[in-house]
Amino acid sequence: MLLNHAEKSDGSGNTLMQDKPKTICILRLSAIGDVCHAVATVQAIQRHLPETRVIWVIGSIEAGLIGDLPGIDFIIFDKRAGWRELLRVRRQFTDAVDVLLHMQVALRANMLAAVIPAKRRLGFPPHLAKELHSLVVGEAVRLPERPHVLEGFQAFAYALGVPRFKPAWCIPVSDADQDWARAQVADQRPTLLISPAASKPERCWTVEGYAAMAEHAVAAGYRILVTSGPASWEQRLAAEIVNSSRAPIINLAGKTSLKQLLALMAEVQIVLAPDSGPAHMAVTQGVPVIGLYAHSNPARTGPYSCLDYVVETYHQNIEQQYGKPSSQLPWGKRAKGESLMQGISINAVRAEFDRLSEMIGPS
């Protein structure tokens, strides 16, 4: 691609801007985990370009977690409003932004990208794009063939000239939410937080597994908290775990806001969760996460700083279903099945907990 007078190459295939952009629009609507990944990149951009105005078009649920990030103008997208919402968002832009960072490949996001006026449009390369993504971006950021989601977002910052950076997060939490969280862990015992639900019931581990881990952790001197979102099935799952375990479990399922959950994670010692938003929220707070993976590749979507603690059957499931290793299949290929999570053994999770608990030491 030819570069104009305001651009240069970084030598690795990305096209960099010599003139600092005055406005940048981030387009990442969902989900909670992916938005957490994106925060690290957006805040790195803010540090490198402190005079640049940053606009973020984001989903309404996700805004409940990060909609108060400093220095960012948020435009809330309500997917329930349908086509009218596309037009409403378009009206928020009186002028074209200098750069649109289109960080989502879903069709709804691609439709939204098409109506946002921008002088320069960055998106994912073709091997990671789908649902018309490549048609609404002008340039593809340079990425390895098989990046973690967070690394994929980092590439957008590098394309703007941001130096290589280690992910870091600064998500505001109110004093009231911090006080509430500390009250849940008032004594000196270490705490295991179990967040058992995923986006679909089939991606959750078993009630028996969670209950057994609660018992094991209590025997090791831990307090147990179980949390969930507001969905009725998630609260039922938490209640089943509490009722099935002989260990005392504090049931906070459906009783926390996203901000309260984030504050709570900053106070606990270990989080146990499947592939879900709370697993990635814990990463932003520097808390070790034991991730449970059977359907998706943890190298792509696992808790970024805690990949060494993942317990997974994904790779064996993929080989059984497709007759070849995941390395020979498209990146992001999912294993399918309603009972795959049952293949994760309690002993394997217990061993990971013991290893982490020994590393953490006494509270």
Coordinates of N, CA and C in Angstrom, one line a residue, residues 58-263:
I58 N -19.5 1.4 22.8 CA -19.5 0.2 23.6 C -20.9 -0.2 23.9
G59 N -21.1 -1.5 24.2 CA -22.4 -2.0 24.6 C -22.9 -1.5 26.0
S60 N -24.2 -1.6 26.2 CA -24.7 -1.0 27.4 C -24.3 -1.8 28.7
I61 N -24.3 -3.1 28.6 CA -23.9 -3.9 29.7 C -22.4 -3.7 30.1
E62 N -21.6 -3.7 29.1 CA -20.1 -3.5 29.3 C -19.8 -2.1 29.8
A63 N -20.7 -1.1 29.5 CA -20.5 0.2 30.0 C -20.6 0.3 31.5
G64 N -21.4 -0.7 32.0 CA -21.6 -0.8 33.5 C -20.3 -1.1 34.2
L65 N -19.3 -1.7 33.5 CA -18.0 -2.0 34.1 C -17.0 -0.9 33.9
I66 N -16.9 -0.4 32.6 CA -15.8 0.5 32.3 C -16.3 1.9 31.8
G67 N -17.5 2.2 31.9 CA -18.1 3.4 31.3 C -17.6 4.7 32.0
D68 N -16.9 4.5 33.1 CA -16.3 5.7 33.8 C -14.8 5.8 33.7
L69 N -14.2 5.1 32.7 CA -12.8 5.2 32.5 C -12.4 6.7 32.2
P70 N -11.4 7.2 32.9 CA -11.1 8.6 32.7 C -10.6 8.9 31.3
G71 N -10.9 10.1 30.8 CA -10.4 10.6 29.5 C -11.0 10.0 28.3
I72 N -12.1 9.3 28.4 CA -12.8 8.6 27.3 C -14.2 9.1 27.2
D73 N -14.6 9.5 26.0 CA -16.0 9.8 25.7 C -16.7 8.6 25.2
F74 N -17.7 8.1 26.0 CA -18.4 6.8 25.7 C -19.7 7.1 24.9
I75 N -19.9 6.3 23.9 CA -21.2 6.3 23.2 C -21.8 4.9 23.4
I76 N -22.9 4.9 24.1 CA -23.5 3.6 24.5 C -24.4 3.1 23.4
F77 N -24.1 1.8 23.0 CA -24.9 1.2 21.9 C -25.8 0.2 22.5
D78 N -27.1 0.4 22.3 CA -28.1 -0.5 22.8 C -28.6 -1.4 21.7
K79 N -28.2 -2.7 21.7 CA -28.5 -3.6 20.6 C -30.0 -3.9 20.5
R80 N -30.7 -3.7 21.6 CA -32.2 -3.9 21.5 C -32.9 -3.0 20.7
A81 N -32.3 -1.8 20.4 CA -33.0 -0.8 19.6 C -33.0 -1.0 18.1
G82 N -32.2 -2.0 17.6 CA -32.2 -2.3 16.2 C -31.6 -1.3 15.3
W83 N -32.2 -1.2 14.1 CA -31.6 -0.3 13.1 C -31.6 1.2 13.6
R84 N -32.6 1.6 14.4 CA -32.6 3.0 14.8 C -31.4 3.3 15.6
E85 N -30.8 2.3 16.3 CA -29.6 2.6 17.1 C -28.4 2.9 16.2
L86 N -28.3 2.3 15.1 CA -27.2 2.6 14.1 C -27.3 4.1 13.7
L87 N -28.5 4.5 13.4 CA -28.7 5.9 13.0 C -28.4 6.9 14.2
R88 N -28.8 6.5 15.4 CA -28.6 7.3 16.6 C -27.1 7.5 16.8
V89 N -26.4 6.4 16.7 CA -24.9 6.5 16.9 C -24.3 7.4 15.8
R90 N -24.7 7.2 14.6 CA -24.2 8.0 13.5 C -24.3 9.5 13.8
R91 N -25.4 9.8 14.3 CA -25.7 11.3 14.6 C -24.8 11.9 15.7
Q92 N -24.1 11.0 16.5 CA -23.2 11.5 17.5 C -21.9 12.0 16.9
F93 N -21.7 11.7 15.6 CA -20.4 12.1 15.0 C -20.7 13.3 14.0
T94 N -20.4 14.5 14.5 CA -20.6 15.6 13.6 C -19.5 15.8 12.6
D95 N -18.3 15.2 13.0 CA -17.1 15.3 12.1 C -16.5 13.9 12.0
A96 N -15.8 13.6 11.0 CA -15.1 12.3 10.9 C -13.9 12.3 11.9
V97 N -13.8 11.1 12.5 CA -12.6 10.9 13.4 C -11.4 10.7 12.6
D98 N -10.3 10.9 13.1 CA -9.0 10.7 12.4 C -8.8 9.2 12.2
V99 N -9.1 8.4 13.2 CA -8.8 7.0 13.1 C -9.9 6.2 13.8
L100 N -10.4 5.2 13.1 CA -11.4 4.2 13.7 C -10.6 3.0 14.0
L101 N -10.6 2.5 15.2 CA -10.0 1.2 15.5 C -11.2 0.2 15.7
H102 N -11.4 -0.5 14.6 CA -12.5 -1.5 14.6 C -12.1 -2.8 15.1
M103 N -12.3 -3.0 16.4 CA -11.8 -4.1 17.2 C -12.8 -5.3 17.4
Q104 N -13.7 -5.4 16.5 CA -14.7 -6.5 16.6 C -15.1 -7.0 15.2
V105 N -15.3 -8.3 15.1 CA -15.6 -8.8 13.7 C -17.0 -9.3 13.6
A106 N -17.9 -9.2 14.6 CA -19.3 -9.6 14.5 C -20.0 -8.7 13.5
L107 N -21.1 -9.2 12.9 CA -21.8 -8.5 11.9 C -22.4 -7.2 12.4
R108 N -23.0 -7.2 13.6 CA -23.6 -6.0 14.2 C -22.5 -4.9 14.3
A109 N -21.3 -5.2 14.8 CA -20.3 -4.2 14.9 C -19.8 -3.8 13.5
N110 N -19.8 -4.7 12.5 CA -19.4 -4.3 11.2 C -20.4 -3.3 10.5
M111 N -21.7 -3.5 10.8 CA -22.7 -2.6 10.3 C -22.5 -1.2 11.0
L112 N -22.2 -1.3 12.2 CA -22.0 0.0 12.9 C -20.7 0.7 12.4
A113 N -19.7 0.0 12.2 CA -18.4 0.6 11.6 C -18.7 1.3 10.3
A114 N -19.6 0.7 9.5 CA -19.9 1.3 8.2 C -20.5 2.7 8.3
V115 N -21.1 3.0 9.4 CA -21.8 4.3 9.5 C -21.0 5.3 10.3
I116 N -19.9 4.9 10.9 CA -19.1 5.8 11.6 C -18.1 6.5 10.7
P117 N -18.1 7.8 10.5 CA -17.2 8.5 9.6 C -15.8 8.6 10.1
A118 N -14.9 8.1 9.3 CA -13.5 8.1 9.8 C -12.5 8.3 8.6
K119 N -11.5 9.0 8.8 CA -10.5 9.2 7.8 C -9.6 8.0 7.5
R120 N -9.4 7.2 8.6 CA -8.6 6.0 8.5 C -9.3 4.9 9.3
R121 N -9.3 3.7 8.7 CA -10.1 2.6 9.4 C -9.1 1.4 9.5
L122 N -8.9 1.0 10.7 CA -8.0 -0.1 11.0 C -8.9 -1.3 11.5
G123 N -8.6 -2.5 11.0 CA -9.3 -3.7 11.4 C -8.4 -4.9 11.4
F124 N -9.0 -6.0 11.5 CA -8.2 -7.3 11.6 C -7.8 -7.8 10.2
P125 N -6.7 -8.5 10.1 CA -6.4 -9.1 8.8 C -7.3 -10.1 8.3
P126 N -7.3 -10.5 7.1 CA -8.3 -11.4 6.5 C -8.4 -12.7 7.2
H127 N -7.3 -13.3 7.7 CA -7.4 -14.6 8.3 C -8.1 -14.6 9.6
L128 N -8.3 -13.4 10.2 CA -9.0 -13.3 11.5 C -10.4 -12.6 11.3
A129 N -10.7 -12.2 10.1 CA -11.9 -11.4 9.9 C -13.1 -12.4 9.5
K130 N -14.3 -11.9 9.7 CA -15.5 -12.6 9.2 C -16.6 -11.6 9.2
E131 N -17.7 -12.1 8.6 CA -19.0 -11.3 8.6 C -18.8 -9.9 8.1
L132 N -18.1 -9.8 6.9 CA -18.0 -8.6 6.1 C -17.0 -7.6 6.8
H133 N -16.2 -8.0 7.8 CA -15.3 -7.1 8.5 C -14.4 -6.4 7.5
S134 N -13.8 -7.2 6.6 CA -12.8 -6.6 5.7 C -13.3 -5.6 4.8
L135 N -14.7 -5.6 4.6 CA -15.3 -4.6 3.7 C -15.4 -3.2 4.3
V136 N -15.4 -3.2 5.6 CA -15.6 -1.9 6.3 C -14.4 -1.3 6.9
V137 N -13.2 -1.9 6.6 CA -12.0 -1.3 7.1 C -11.1 -1.1 5.9
G138 N -10.2 -0.1 6.1 CA -9.3 0.2 5.0 C -7.9 -0.4 5.1
E139 N -7.5 -0.7 6.3 CA -6.2 -1.3 6.6 C -6.3 -2.4 7.6
A140 N -5.5 -3.4 7.5 CA -5.5 -4.5 8.4 C -4.2 -4.3 9.3
V141 N -4.3 -4.4 10.6 CA -3.2 -4.3 11.5 C -2.4 -5.6 11.3
R142 N -1.1 -5.6 11.6 CA -0.2 -6.8 11.4 C -0.3 -7.6 12.7
L143 N -0.6 -8.9 12.4 CA -0.8 -9.8 13.6 C -0.2 -11.2 13.2
P144 N 0.3 -11.9 14.2 CA 0.7 -13.3 14.0 C -0.5 -14.1 13.6
E145 N -0.3 -15.3 13.1 CA -1.3 -16.2 12.6 C -2.3 -16.6 13.7
R146 N -1.7 -16.7 14.9 CA -2.5 -17.3 16.0 C -2.3 -16.5 17.3
P147 N -2.9 -15.3 17.4 CA -2.7 -14.4 18.5 C -3.7 -14.7 19.6
H148 N -3.3 -14.4 20.9 CA -4.3 -14.3 21.9 C -5.2 -13.1 21.6
V149 N -6.4 -13.1 22.0 CA -7.3 -11.9 21.8 C -6.7 -10.6 22.3
L150 N -6.1 -10.6 23.4 CA -5.4 -9.4 23.9 C -4.3 -9.0 23.0
E151 N -3.5 -9.9 22.5 CA -2.4 -9.5 21.6 C -3.0 -8.9 20.3
G152 N -4.1 -9.4 19.9 CA -4.8 -8.9 18.7 C -5.1 -7.4 18.9
F153 N -5.6 -7.1 20.1 CA -5.9 -5.7 20.4 C -4.7 -4.8 20.5
Q154 N -3.6 -5.4 21.1 CA -2.4 -4.6 21.2 C -1.9 -4.2 19.8
A155 N -2.1 -5.0 18.8 CA -1.6 -4.6 17.5 C -2.2 -3.3 17.0
F156 N -3.4 -2.9 17.4 CA -4.0 -1.7 17.0 C -3.2 -0.5 17.6
A157 N -2.7 -0.7 18.8 CA -1.9 0.4 19.4 C -0.6 0.5 18.7
Y158 N 0.0 -0.6 18.4 CA 1.3 -0.6 17.7 C 1.2 0.1 16.3
A159 N 0.0 -0.1 15.7 CA -0.2 0.6 14.4 C -0.2 2.1 14.5
L160 N -0.5 2.6 15.7 CA -0.5 4.0 16.0 C 0.8 4.5 16.5
G161 N 1.8 3.6 16.5 CA 3.1 4.1 17.0 C 3.4 3.9 18.5
V162 N 2.4 3.3 19.2 CA 2.6 3.0 20.6 C 3.7 2.0 20.8
P163 N 4.7 2.3 21.7 CA 5.8 1.3 21.9 C 5.2 0.0 22.5
R164 N 6.0 -1.1 22.3 CA 5.6 -2.3 22.9 C 5.3 -2.2 24.4
F165 N 4.2 -2.8 24.9 CA 3.9 -2.5 26.3 C 3.4 -3.8 26.9
K166 N 3.5 -3.9 28.2 CA 3.0 -5.0 29.0 C 1.6 -4.6 29.5
P167 N 0.6 -5.4 29.3 CA -0.8 -5.0 29.6 C -0.9 -4.6 31.1
A168 N -1.6 -3.5 31.3 CA -1.9 -3.0 32.6 C -3.3 -2.4 32.6
W169 N -4.0 -2.4 33.7 CA -5.3 -1.9 33.8 C -5.5 -0.9 34.9
C170 N -6.3 0.1 34.7 CA -6.7 1.0 35.8 C -8.2 1.3 35.6
I171 N -9.0 0.5 36.2 CA -10.5 0.6 36.1 C -11.0 1.1 37.4
P172 N -11.7 2.3 37.4 CA -12.1 2.9 38.6 C -13.1 2.0 39.4
V173 N -13.0 2.1 40.7 CA -13.9 1.4 41.6 C -14.2 2.4 42.7
S174 N -15.5 2.6 43.1 CA -15.8 3.6 44.1 C -15.4 3.1 45.5
D175 N -15.3 4.0 46.4 CA -15.0 3.7 47.8 C -16.1 2.8 48.4
A176 N -17.3 3.1 48.0 CA -18.4 2.3 48.6 C -18.3 0.8 48.1
D177 N -18.0 0.6 46.8 CA -17.8 -0.8 46.3 C -16.6 -1.5 47.0
Q178 N -15.5 -0.7 47.2 CA -14.4 -1.3 47.9 C -14.7 -1.7 49.3
D179 N -15.4 -0.8 50.0 CA -15.8 -1.1 51.4 C -16.7 -2.3 51.4
W180 N -17.7 -2.4 50.5 CA -18.5 -3.6 50.5 C -17.7 -4.9 50.2
A181 N -16.8 -4.8 49.3 CA -16.0 -6.0 49.0 C -15.1 -6.4 50.2
R182 N -14.5 -5.5 50.9 CA -13.7 -5.8 52.0 C -14.6 -6.4 53.2
A183 N -15.8 -6.0 53.2 CA -16.7 -6.6 54.3 C -17.0 -8.0 54.0
Q184 N -16.9 -8.5 52.8 CA -17.2 -9.9 52.5 C -16.0 -10.8 52.9
V185 N -14.8 -10.2 53.1 CA -13.6 -11.0 53.4 C -13.0 -10.4 54.7
A186 N -13.8 -10.2 55.7 CA -13.4 -9.4 56.8 C -12.2 -10.0 57.7
D187 N -12.2 -11.4 57.8 CA -11.1 -12.0 58.6 C -9.9 -12.3 57.8
Q188 N -8.9 -12.9 58.4 CA -7.6 -13.1 57.7 C -7.6 -14.4 56.9
R189 N -8.6 -15.1 56.7 CA -8.6 -16.3 55.9 C -8.4 -16.0 54.4
P190 N -7.6 -16.8 53.7 CA -7.6 -16.6 52.2 C -9.0 -17.0 51.6
T191 N -9.3 -16.4 50.4 CA -10.6 -16.6 49.8 C -10.4 -17.2 48.4
L192 N -11.2 -18.2 48.1 CA -11.4 -18.8 46.8 C -12.8 -18.3 46.3
L193 N -12.8 -17.5 45.2 CA -14.0 -17.1 44.6 C -14.3 -18.0 43.4
I194 N -15.5 -18.6 43.5 CA -16.0 -19.5 42.4 C -17.0 -18.7 41.6
S195 N -16.7 -18.5 40.3 CA -17.6 -17.9 39.4 C -18.0 -19.0 38.3
P196 N -19.0 -19.7 38.6 CA -19.2 -21.0 37.9 C -19.8 -20.9 36.5
A197 N -20.4 -19.8 36.2 CA -21.2 -19.7 34.9 C -20.4 -19.1 33.8
A198 N -20.8 -19.6 32.6 CA -20.2 -19.1 31.3 C -21.3 -18.5 30.5
S199 N -21.1 -18.2 29.2 CA -22.1 -17.6 28.4 C -23.2 -18.5 28.1
K200 N -22.9 -19.8 28.1 CA -24.0 -20.8 27.9 C -23.8 -22.0 28.9
P201 N -24.9 -22.6 29.3 CA -24.8 -23.7 30.3 C -23.8 -24.8 29.9
E202 N -23.7 -25.1 28.7 CA -22.8 -26.2 28.3 C -21.3 -25.9 28.5
R203 N -21.0 -24.6 28.6 CA -19.6 -24.2 28.8 C -19.3 -24.1 30.3
C204 N -20.2 -24.5 31.2 CA -19.9 -24.5 32.6 C -19.4 -25.8 33.1
W205 N -18.6 -25.8 34.1 CA -18.1 -27.1 34.7 C -19.3 -27.7 35.5
T206 N -19.0 -28.8 36.1 CA -20.1 -29.6 36.8 C -20.4 -29.0 38.2
V207 N -21.6 -29.2 38.6 CA -21.9 -28.9 40.0 C -21.1 -29.7 41.0
E208 N -20.9 -31.0 40.7 CA -20.1 -31.9 41.5 C -18.6 -31.4 41.6
G209 N -18.1 -30.9 40.5 CA -16.7 -30.4 40.5 C -16.6 -29.2 41.3
Y210 N -17.4 -28.2 41.1 CA -17.4 -27.0 41.9 C -17.6 -27.3 43.4
A211 N -18.5 -28.2 43.7 CA -18.8 -28.5 45.1 C -17.6 -29.2 45.8
A212 N -16.9 -30.1 45.0 CA -15.8 -30.8 45.6 C -14.6 -29.8 45.8
M213 N -14.4 -28.8 44.9 CA -13.4 -27.9 45.0 C -13.6 -27.0 46.2
A214 N -14.9 -26.6 46.5 CA -15.2 -25.9 47.7 C -14.8 -26.6 48.9
E215 N -15.1 -27.9 49.0 CA -14.7 -28.7 50.1 C -13.2 -28.8 50.3
H216 N -12.5 -29.0 49.2 CA -11.0 -29.1 49.2 C -10.4 -27.8 49.7
A217 N -10.9 -26.7 49.2 CA -10.3 -25.4 49.6 C -10.6 -25.1 51.0
V218 N -11.8 -25.4 51.5 CA -12.1 -25.2 52.9 C -11.2 -26.0 53.8
A219 N -10.9 -27.2 53.4 CA -10.0 -28.1 54.2 C -8.6 -27.4 54.2
A220 N -8.3 -26.6 53.2 CA -7.0 -26.0 53.1 C -7.0 -24.6 53.8
G221 N -8.1 -24.3 54.5 CA -8.2 -23.0 55.2 C -8.8 -21.9 54.5
Y222 N -9.4 -22.1 53.4 CA -10.0 -21.0 52.6 C -11.5 -20.8 52.9
R223 N -11.8 -19.5 52.7 CA -13.2 -19.1 52.7 C -13.7 -19.3 51.2
I224 N -15.0 -19.6 51.0 CA -15.5 -19.8 49.7 C -16.6 -18.8 49.4
L225 N -16.5 -18.1 48.3 CA -17.6 -17.2 47.8 C -18.0 -17.8 46.4
V226 N -19.3 -17.8 46.1 CA -19.7 -18.1 44.8 C -20.5 -16.9 44.3
T227 N -20.3 -16.5 43.0 CA -20.9 -15.3 42.4 C -21.5 -15.7 41.1
S228 N -22.4 -14.9 40.6 CA -22.9 -15.1 39.2 C -23.5 -13.8 38.8
G229 N -23.9 -13.8 37.5 CA -24.7 -12.7 37.0 C -26.2 -12.8 37.4
P230 N -27.0 -11.9 36.9 CA -28.4 -11.8 37.3 C -29.3 -12.9 36.7
A231 N -28.8 -13.6 35.7 CA -29.7 -14.6 35.0 C -30.2 -15.7 36.0
S232 N -31.4 -16.1 35.8 CA -32.0 -17.0 36.8 C -31.3 -18.4 36.7
W233 N -30.8 -18.8 35.5 CA -30.2 -20.1 35.4 C -28.8 -20.0 36.1
E234 N -28.1 -18.9 36.1 CA -26.8 -18.8 36.8 C -27.0 -18.8 38.3
Q235 N -28.1 -18.2 38.8 CA -28.3 -18.2 40.2 C -28.7 -19.6 40.6
R236 N -29.4 -20.4 39.8 CA -29.8 -21.8 40.1 C -28.5 -22.6 40.2
L237 N -27.6 -22.4 39.3 CA -26.4 -23.1 39.3 C -25.6 -22.9 40.6
A238 N -25.5 -21.7 41.0 CA -24.8 -21.3 42.2 C -25.5 -22.0 43.4
A239 N -26.8 -22.0 43.4 CA -27.6 -22.6 44.5 C -27.3 -24.1 44.6
E240 N -27.3 -24.7 43.4 CA -27.0 -26.2 43.4 C -25.6 -26.5 43.9
I241 N -24.7 -25.7 43.6 CA -23.3 -25.9 44.2 C -23.3 -25.7 45.7
V242 N -24.0 -24.7 46.2 CA -24.0 -24.5 47.6 C -24.7 -25.7 48.3
N243 N -25.8 -26.2 47.7 CA -26.6 -27.3 48.3 C -25.9 -28.6 48.2
S244 N -25.0 -28.8 47.2 CA -24.3 -30.0 47.0 C -23.0 -30.2 47.7
S245 N -22.5 -29.1 48.3 CA -21.2 -29.1 49.0 C -21.4 -29.2 50.5
R246 N -20.6 -30.0 51.1 CA -20.5 -30.0 52.6 C -19.8 -28.8 53.2
A247 N -19.1 -28.1 52.3 CA -18.4 -26.9 52.8 C -19.3 -25.7 52.9
P248 N -19.0 -24.8 53.9 CA -19.8 -23.6 54.0 C -19.4 -22.6 52.8
I249 N -20.4 -22.2 52.1 CA -20.2 -21.3 51.0 C -21.0 -20.1 51.1
I250 N -20.4 -18.9 50.9 CA -21.2 -17.7 50.9 C -21.7 -17.4 49.5
N251 N -23.0 -17.4 49.4 CA -23.7 -17.3 48.1 C -24.0 -15.9 47.8
L252 N -23.2 -15.3 46.8 CA -23.4 -13.9 46.4 C -24.0 -13.9 45.0
A253 N -24.5 -15.0 44.5 CA -24.9 -15.1 43.1 C -26.1 -14.1 42.9
G254 N -26.0 -13.3 41.8 CA -27.0 -12.3 41.5 C -27.1 -11.1 42.4
K255 N -26.1 -11.0 43.3 CA -26.2 -10.0 44.3 C -25.1 -8.9 44.2
T256 N -24.4 -8.9 43.1 CA -23.3 -8.0 42.9 C -23.5 -7.3 41.5
S257 N -23.1 -6.0 41.5 CA -23.0 -5.3 40.3 C -21.6 -5.7 39.7
L258 N -21.4 -5.3 38.4 CA -20.1 -5.6 37.8 C -19.0 -4.9 38.6
K259 N -19.2 -3.7 39.1 CA -18.2 -2.9 39.8 C -17.9 -3.6 41.2
Q260 N -19.0 -4.1 41.8 CA -18.8 -4.8 43.1 C -18.0 -6.1 42.9
L261 N -18.3 -6.8 41.8 CA -17.6 -8.0 41.5 C -16.1 -7.7 41.3
L262 N -15.8 -6.6 40.5 CA -14.4 -6.3 40.3 C -13.7 -5.9 41.6
A263 N -14.4 -5.2 42.5 CA -13.8 -4.8 43.8 C -13.6 -6.1 44.6

